[in-house]
CSV table of C-alpha atoms in Angstrom, one decimal:
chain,number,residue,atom,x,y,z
A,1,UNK,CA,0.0,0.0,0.0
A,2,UNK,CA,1.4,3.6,-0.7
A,3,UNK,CA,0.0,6.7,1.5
A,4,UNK,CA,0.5,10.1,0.7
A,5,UNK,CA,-0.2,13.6,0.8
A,6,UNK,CA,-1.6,15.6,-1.7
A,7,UNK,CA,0.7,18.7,-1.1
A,8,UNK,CA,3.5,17.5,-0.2
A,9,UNK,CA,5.9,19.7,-2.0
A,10,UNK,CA,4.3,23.0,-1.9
A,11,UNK,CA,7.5,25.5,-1.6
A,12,UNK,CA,6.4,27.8,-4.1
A,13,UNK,CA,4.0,30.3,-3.7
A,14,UNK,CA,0.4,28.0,-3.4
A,15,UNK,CA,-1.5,30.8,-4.6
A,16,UNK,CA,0.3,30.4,-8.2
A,17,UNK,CA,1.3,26.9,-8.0
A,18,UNK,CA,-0.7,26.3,-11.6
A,19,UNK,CA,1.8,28.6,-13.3
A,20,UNK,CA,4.3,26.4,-12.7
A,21,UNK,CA,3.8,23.6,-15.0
A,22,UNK,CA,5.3,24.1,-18.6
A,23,UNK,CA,4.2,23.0,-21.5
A,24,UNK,CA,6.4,20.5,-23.6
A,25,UNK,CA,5.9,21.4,-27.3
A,26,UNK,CA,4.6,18.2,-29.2
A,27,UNK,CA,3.0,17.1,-26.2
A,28,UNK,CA,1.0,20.3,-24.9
A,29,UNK,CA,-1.6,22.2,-26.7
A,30,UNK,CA,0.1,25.8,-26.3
A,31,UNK,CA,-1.5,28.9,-25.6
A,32,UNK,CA,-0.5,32.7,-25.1
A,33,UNK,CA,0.4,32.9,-21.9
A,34,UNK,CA,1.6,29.4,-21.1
A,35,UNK,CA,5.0,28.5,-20.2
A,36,UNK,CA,6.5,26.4,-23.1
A,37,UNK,CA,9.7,24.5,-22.9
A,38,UNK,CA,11.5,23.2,-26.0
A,39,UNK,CA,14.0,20.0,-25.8
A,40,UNK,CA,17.5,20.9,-25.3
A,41,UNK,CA,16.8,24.9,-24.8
A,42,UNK,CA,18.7,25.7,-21.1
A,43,UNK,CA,15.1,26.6,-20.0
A,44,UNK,CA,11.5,27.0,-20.3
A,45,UNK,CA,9.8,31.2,-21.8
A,46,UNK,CA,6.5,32.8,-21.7
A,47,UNK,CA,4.9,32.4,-24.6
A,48,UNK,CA,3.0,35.9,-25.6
A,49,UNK,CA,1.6,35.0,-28.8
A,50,UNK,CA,1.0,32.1,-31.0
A,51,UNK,CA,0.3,31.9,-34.5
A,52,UNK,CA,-0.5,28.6,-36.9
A,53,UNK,CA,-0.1,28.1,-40.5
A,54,UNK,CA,-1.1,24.4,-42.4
A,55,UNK,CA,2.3,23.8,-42.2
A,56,UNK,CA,4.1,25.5,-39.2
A,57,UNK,CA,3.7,26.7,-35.5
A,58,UNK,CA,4.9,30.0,-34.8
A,59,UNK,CA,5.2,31.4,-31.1
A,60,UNK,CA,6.5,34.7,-29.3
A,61,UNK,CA,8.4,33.9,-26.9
A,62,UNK,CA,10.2,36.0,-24.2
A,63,UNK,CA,12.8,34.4,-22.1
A,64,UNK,CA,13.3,36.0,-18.7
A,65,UNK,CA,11.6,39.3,-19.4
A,66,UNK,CA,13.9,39.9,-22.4
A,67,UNK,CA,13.3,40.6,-26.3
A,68,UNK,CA,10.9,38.6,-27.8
A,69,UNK,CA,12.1,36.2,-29.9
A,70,UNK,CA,10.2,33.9,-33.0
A,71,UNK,CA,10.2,30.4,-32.7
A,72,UNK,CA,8.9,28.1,-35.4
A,73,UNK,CA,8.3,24.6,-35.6
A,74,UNK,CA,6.5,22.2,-37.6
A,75,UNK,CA,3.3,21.7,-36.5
A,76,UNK,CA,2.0,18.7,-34.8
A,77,UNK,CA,-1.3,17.8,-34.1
A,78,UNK,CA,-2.1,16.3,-30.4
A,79,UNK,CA,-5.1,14.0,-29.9
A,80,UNK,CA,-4.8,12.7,-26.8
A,81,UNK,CA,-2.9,15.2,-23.7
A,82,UNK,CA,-1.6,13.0,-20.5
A,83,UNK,CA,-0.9,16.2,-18.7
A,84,UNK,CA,-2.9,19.3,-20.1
A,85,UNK,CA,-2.0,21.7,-17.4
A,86,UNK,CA,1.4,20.7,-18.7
A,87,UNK,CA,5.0,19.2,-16.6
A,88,UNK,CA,7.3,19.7,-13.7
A,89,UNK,CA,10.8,20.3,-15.0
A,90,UNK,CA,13.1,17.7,-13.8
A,91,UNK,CA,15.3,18.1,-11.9
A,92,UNK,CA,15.3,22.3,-11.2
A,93,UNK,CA,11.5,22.1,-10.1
A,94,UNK,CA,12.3,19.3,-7.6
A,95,UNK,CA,11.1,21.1,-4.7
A,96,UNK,CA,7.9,22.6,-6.5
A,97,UNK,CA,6.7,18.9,-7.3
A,98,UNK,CA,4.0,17.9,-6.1
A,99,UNK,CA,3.4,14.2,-5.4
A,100,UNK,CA,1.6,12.8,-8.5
A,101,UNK,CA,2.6,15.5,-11.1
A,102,UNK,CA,3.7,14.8,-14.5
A,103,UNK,CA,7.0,15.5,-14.5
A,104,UNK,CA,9.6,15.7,-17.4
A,105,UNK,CA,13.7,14.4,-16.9
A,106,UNK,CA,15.2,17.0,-18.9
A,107,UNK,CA,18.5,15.8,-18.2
A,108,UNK,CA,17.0,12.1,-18.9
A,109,UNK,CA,15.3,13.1,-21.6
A,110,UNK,CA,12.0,11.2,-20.1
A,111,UNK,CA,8.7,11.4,-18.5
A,112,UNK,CA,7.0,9.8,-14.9
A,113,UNK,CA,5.1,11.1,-12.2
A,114,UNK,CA,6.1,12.1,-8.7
A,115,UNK,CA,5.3,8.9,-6.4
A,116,UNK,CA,6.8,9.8,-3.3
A,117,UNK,CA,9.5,11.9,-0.8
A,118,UNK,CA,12.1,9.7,1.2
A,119,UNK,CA,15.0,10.4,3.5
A,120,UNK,CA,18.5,8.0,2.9
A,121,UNK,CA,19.2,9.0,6.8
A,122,UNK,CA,21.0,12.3,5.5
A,123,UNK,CA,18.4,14.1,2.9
A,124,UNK,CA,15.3,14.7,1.8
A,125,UNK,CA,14.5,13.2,-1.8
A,126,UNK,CA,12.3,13.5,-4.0
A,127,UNK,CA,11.0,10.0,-6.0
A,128,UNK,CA,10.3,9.8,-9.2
A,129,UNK,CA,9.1,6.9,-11.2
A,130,UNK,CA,9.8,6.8,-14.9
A,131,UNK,CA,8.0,5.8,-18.3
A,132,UNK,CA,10.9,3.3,-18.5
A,133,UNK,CA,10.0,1.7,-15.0
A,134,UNK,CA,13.2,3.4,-13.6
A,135,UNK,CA,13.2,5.0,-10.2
A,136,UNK,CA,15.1,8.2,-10.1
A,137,UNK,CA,15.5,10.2,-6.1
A,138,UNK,CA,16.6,13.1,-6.6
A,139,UNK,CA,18.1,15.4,-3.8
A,140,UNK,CA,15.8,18.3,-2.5
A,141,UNK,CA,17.9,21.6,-2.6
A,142,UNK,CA,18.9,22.9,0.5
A,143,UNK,CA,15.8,25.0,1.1
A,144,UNK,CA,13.6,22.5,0.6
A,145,UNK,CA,15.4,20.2,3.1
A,146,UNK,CA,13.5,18.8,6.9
A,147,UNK,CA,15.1,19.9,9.7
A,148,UNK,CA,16.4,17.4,11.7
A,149,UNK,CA,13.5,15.8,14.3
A,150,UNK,CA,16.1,17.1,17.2
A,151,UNK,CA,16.6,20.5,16.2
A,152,UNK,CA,12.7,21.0,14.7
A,153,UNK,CA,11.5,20.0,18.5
A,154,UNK,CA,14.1,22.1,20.2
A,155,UNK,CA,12.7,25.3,17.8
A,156,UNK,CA,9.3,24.6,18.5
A,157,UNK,CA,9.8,24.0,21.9
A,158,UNK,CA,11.3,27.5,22.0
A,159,UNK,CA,9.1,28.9,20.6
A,160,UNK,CA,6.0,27.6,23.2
A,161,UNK,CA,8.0,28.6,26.0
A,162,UNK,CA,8.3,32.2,24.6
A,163,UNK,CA,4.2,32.5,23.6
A,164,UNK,CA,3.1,30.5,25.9
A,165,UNK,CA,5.1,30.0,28.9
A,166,UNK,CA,2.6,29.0,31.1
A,167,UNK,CA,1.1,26.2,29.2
A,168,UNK,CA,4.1,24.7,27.4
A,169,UNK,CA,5.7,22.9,30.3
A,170,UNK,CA,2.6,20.3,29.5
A,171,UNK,CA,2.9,19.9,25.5
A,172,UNK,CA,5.2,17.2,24.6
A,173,UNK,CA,6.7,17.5,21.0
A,174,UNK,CA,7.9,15.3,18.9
A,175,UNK,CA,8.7,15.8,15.0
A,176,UNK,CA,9.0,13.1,12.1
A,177,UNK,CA,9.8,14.4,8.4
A,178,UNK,CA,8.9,18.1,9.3
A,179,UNK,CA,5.7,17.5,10.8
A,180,UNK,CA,5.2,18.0,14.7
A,181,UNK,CA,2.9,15.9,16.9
A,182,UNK,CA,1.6,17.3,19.8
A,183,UNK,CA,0.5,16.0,22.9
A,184,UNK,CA,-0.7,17.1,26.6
A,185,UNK,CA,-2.9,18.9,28.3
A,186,UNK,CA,-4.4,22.9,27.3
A,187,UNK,CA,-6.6,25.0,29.7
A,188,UNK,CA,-9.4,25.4,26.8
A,189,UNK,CA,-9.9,25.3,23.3
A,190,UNK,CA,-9.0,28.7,22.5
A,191,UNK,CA,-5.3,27.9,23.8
A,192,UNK,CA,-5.4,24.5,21.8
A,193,UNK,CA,-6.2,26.2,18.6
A,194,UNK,CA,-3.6,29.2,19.5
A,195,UNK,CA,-0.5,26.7,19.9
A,196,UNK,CA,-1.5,24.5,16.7
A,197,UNK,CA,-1.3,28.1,14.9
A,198,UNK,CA,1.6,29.2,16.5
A,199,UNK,CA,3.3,25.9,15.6
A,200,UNK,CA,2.0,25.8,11.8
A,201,UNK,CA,3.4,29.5,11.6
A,202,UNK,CA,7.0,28.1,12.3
A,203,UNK,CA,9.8,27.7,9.4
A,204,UNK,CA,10.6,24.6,8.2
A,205,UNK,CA,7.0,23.0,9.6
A,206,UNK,CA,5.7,21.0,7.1
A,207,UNK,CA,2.4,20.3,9.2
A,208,UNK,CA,1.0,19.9,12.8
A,209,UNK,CA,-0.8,16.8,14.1
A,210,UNK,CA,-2.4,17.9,17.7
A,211,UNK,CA,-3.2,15.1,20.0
A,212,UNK,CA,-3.9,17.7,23.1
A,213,UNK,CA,-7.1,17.4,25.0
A,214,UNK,CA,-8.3,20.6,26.8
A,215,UNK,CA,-9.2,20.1,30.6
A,216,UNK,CA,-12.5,19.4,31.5
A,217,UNK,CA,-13.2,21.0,35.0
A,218,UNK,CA,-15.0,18.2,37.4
A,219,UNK,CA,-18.7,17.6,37.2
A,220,UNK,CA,-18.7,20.2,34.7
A,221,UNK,CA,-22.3,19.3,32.4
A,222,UNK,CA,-23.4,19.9,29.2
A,223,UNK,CA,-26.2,22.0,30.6
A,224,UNK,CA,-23.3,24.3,32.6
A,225,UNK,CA,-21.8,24.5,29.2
A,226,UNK,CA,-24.7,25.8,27.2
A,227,UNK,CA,-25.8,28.3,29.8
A,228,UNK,CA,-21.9,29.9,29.7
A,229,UNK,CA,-22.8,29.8,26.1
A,230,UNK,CA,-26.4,31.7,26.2
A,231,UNK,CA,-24.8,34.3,28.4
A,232,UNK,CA,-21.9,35.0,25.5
A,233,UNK,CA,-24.7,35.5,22.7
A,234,UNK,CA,-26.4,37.4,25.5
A,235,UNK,CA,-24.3,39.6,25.9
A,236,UNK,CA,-25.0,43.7,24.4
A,237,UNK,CA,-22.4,43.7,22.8
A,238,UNK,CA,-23.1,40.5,21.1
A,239,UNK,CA,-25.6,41.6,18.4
A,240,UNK,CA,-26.7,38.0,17.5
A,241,UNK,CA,-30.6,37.2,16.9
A,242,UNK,CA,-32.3,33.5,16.2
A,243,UNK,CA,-29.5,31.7,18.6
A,244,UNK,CA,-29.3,28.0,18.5
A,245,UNK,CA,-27.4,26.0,20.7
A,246,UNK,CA,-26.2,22.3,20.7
A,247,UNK,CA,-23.7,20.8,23.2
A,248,UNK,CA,-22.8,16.9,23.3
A,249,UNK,CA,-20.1,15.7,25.7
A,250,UNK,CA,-18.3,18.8,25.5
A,251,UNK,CA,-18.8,19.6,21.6
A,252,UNK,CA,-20.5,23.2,20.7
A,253,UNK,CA,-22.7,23.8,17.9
A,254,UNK,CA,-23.7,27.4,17.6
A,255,UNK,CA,-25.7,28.5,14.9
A,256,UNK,CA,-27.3,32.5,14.9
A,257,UNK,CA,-27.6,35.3,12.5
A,258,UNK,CA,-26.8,38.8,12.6
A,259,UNK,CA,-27.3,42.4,10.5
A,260,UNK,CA,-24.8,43.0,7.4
A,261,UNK,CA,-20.9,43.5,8.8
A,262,UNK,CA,-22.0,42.9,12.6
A,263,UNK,CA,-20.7,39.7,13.6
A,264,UNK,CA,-18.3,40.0,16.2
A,265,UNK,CA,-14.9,39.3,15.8
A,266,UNK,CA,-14.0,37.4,18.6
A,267,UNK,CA,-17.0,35.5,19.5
A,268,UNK,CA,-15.0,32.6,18.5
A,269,UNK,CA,-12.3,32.8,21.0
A,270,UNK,CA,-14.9,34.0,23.8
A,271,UNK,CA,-16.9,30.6,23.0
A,272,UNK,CA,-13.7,28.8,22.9
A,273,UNK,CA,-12.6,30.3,26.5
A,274,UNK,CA,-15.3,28.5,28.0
A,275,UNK,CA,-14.5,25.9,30.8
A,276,UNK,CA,-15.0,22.6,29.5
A,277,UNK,CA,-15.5,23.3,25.6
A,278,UNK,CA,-13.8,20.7,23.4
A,279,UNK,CA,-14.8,21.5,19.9
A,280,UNK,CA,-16.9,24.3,18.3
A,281,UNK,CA,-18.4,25.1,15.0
A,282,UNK,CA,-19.8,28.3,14.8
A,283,UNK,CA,-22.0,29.5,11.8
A,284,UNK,CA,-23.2,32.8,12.1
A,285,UNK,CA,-25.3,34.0,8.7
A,286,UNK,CA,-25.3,37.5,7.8
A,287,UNK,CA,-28.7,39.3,7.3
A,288,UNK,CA,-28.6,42.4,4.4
A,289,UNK,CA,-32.2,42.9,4.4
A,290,UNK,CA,-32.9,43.3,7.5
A,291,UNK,CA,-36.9,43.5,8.5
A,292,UNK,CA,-38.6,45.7,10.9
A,293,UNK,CA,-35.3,46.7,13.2
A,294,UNK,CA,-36.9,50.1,14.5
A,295,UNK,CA,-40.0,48.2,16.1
A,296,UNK,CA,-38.1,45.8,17.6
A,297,UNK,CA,-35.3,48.5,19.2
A,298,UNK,CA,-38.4,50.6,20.2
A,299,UNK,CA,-39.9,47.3,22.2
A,300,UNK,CA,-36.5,46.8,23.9
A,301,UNK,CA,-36.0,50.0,25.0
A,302,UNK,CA,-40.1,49.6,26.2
A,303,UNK,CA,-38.9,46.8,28.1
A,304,UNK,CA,-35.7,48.1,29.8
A,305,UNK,CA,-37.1,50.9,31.1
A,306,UNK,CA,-40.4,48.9,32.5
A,307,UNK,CA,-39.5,48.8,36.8
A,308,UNK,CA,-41.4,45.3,36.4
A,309,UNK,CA,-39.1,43.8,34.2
A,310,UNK,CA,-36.4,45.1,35.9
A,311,UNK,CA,-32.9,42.4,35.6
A,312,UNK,CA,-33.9,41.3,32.3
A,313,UNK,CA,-32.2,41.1,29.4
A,314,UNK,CA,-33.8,40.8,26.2
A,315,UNK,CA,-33.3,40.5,22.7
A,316,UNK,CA,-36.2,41.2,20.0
A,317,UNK,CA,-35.4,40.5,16.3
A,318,UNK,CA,-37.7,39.5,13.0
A,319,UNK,CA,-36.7,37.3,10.9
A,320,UNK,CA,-38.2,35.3,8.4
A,321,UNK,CA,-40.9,37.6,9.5
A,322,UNK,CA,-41.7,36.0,12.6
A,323,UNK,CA,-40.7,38.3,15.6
A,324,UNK,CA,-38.1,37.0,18.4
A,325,UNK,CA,-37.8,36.9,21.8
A,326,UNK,CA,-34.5,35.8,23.0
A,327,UNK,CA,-32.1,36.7,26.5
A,328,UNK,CA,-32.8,36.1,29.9
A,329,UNK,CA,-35.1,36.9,32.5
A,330,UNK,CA,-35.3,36.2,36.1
A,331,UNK,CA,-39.0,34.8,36.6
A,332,UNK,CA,-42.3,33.5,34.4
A,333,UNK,CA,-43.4,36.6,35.1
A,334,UNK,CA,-41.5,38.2,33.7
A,335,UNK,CA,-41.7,36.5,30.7
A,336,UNK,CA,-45.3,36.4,30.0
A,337,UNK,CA,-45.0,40.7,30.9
A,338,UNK,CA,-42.2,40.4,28.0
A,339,UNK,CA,-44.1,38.5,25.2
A,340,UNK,CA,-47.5,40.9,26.3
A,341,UNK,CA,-45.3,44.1,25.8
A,342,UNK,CA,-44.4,43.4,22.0
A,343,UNK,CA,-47.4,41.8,21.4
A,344,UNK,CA,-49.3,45.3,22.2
A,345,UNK,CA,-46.7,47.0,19.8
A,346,UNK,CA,-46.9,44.1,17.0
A,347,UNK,CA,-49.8,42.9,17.1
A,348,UNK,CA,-49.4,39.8,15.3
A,349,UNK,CA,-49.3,36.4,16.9
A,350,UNK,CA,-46.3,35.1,14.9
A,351,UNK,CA,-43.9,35.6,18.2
A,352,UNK,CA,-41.5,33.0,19.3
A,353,UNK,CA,-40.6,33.5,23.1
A,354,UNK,CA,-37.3,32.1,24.1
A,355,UNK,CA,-36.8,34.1,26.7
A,356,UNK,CA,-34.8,31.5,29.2
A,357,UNK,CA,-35.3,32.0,33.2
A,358,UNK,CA,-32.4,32.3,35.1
């Protein structure tokens, strides 16, 4: 069985990795704009233009931002492209290759495909299997080299103790072909998340595997969990509406909404600061048409300056045209006295009241 990883060799800027293939003339349809390489020329150019005749192909090629020069060549019609986004060139794009790209040998004068990256105890290799069943490794440049697992977990280490010198004396590290394993114990989840960042952010980390588990205070519930949750989105300066909440051994599911460009920035690390929170998802769907907002302020500020509702805190929102009632209040009372007031101002029975008593 052979296991491997789609990006492994992603040195090269990922955001342009495409515009690294070249196109091998006789085996590439060419366009403008492609980088073409031609058989025994020292590298590949940027093709500009293109041009066809019955007889010949004609392309504009710039080599290295230089003068344009005119190639032509007799033309051959492809049928059938192995590789249409084009090749790796063998062996300078060694530490651009990707595993399972086309490559071609220039030096070999033969194509394969990357299979695989291995390590004879000294360096990093990259290996490539050939049309002729030959298996080539060729030596990753310097750059492209793994740190040695030693000296990657002594920089890492370092690096914990300096961000987080109060949590990394329980994270164990160990390192294996530039990837770092982590293990221990983290206060919460926003910490857990913060050192796997911190770690991935590191030169010479290839990846970050985190086996931590955050500490779960004793007896502390699901139903302790949610509430800690409630009173985030509950919060004024939380302006969330149409809250749902879902918690399962320690897992948090939040899902709300919220007015164009008014979701708040760090609700995700509040959420994740909460004692006993292992894992959150949090979608939070923008609104940009939002429906009957000055009724719905007016009824708040009805209800906070009522004496009789006095300790509440309450959200109203519509949505979906159906009117909301979501926070807090301290008695059923209090909640009924809630529902009445925006019912007077609405007058419409299409009210949800999730006012929770605390």
């Amino acid at each position: 069985m052979f296991v491997a990883f789609s990006n492994e060799f992603v040195f090269c800027n990922k955001e342009y990795v495409n515009r690294d293939y070249t196109k091998i003339y006789g085996y590439n349809r060419i366009k403008a704009g492609d980088w073409v390489y031609f058989k025994g020329t020292p590298k590949p150019g940027f093709v500009k233009s293109i041009f066809q005749t019955p007889d010949k192909l004609i392309l504009i090629v710039t080599y290295d931002g230089g003068p344009y020069q005119r190639i032509e060549k007799p033309r051959v019609v492809i049928e059938d492209e192995e590789s249409p986004e084009g090749y790796r060139l063998l062996p300078i794009q060694s530490a651009q290759t990707l595993l399972g790209d086309c490559i071609y040998h220039a030096i070999r004068n033969q194509f394969g495909v990357a299979v695989g990256l291995v390590n004879d105890g000294e360096k990093d290799k990259l290996a490539v299997l050939l049309k002729d069943h030959t298996l080539v490794f060729i030596t990753l440049p310097p750059l492209a080299q793994n740190l040695s697992n030693e000296k990657l977990c002594a920089t890492v280490q370092s690096k914990l103790a300096q961000v987080f010198p109060e949590h990394c004396d329980k994270i164990s590290i160990e390192a294996g072909q530039g990837i770092i394993y982590l293990n221990g114990l983290v206060k919460n989840l926003s910490i857990q998340r913060a050192v796997v960042k911190c770690v991935n952010a590191i030169p010479k980390v290839r990846g970050c595997v985190d086996f931590t588990r955050v500490v779960v205070p004793p007896f502390m519930t699901d139903e302790q969990i949610e509430k800690s949750v409630y009173d985030q989105l509950d919060s004024s300066t939380t302006r969330l509406f149409d809250c749902k909440v879902h918690v399962q051994d320690g897992r948090v599911q939040v899902e709300a909404f919220c007015y164009e460009n008014e979701r708040p920035k760090d609700l995700d690390n509040r959420l994740a600061e909460i004692p006993g929170v292992r894992d959150l998802i949090c979608l939070v769907t923008e609104v940009y048409d939002p429906i009957n907002v000055d009724i719905c302020q007016k009824v708040e500020s009805e209800i906070a300056a009522s004496s009789f509702l006095r300790g509440a805190n309450v959200r109203i929102s519509c949505n979906n045209r159906r009117y909301l009632l979501e926070g807090s209040v301290t008695s059923l009372l209090q909640r009924e006295l809630a529902f009445a007031t925006l019912l007077k101002n609405v007058k419409t029975t299409s009210i949800e009241n999730r006012l929770r008593i605390v």
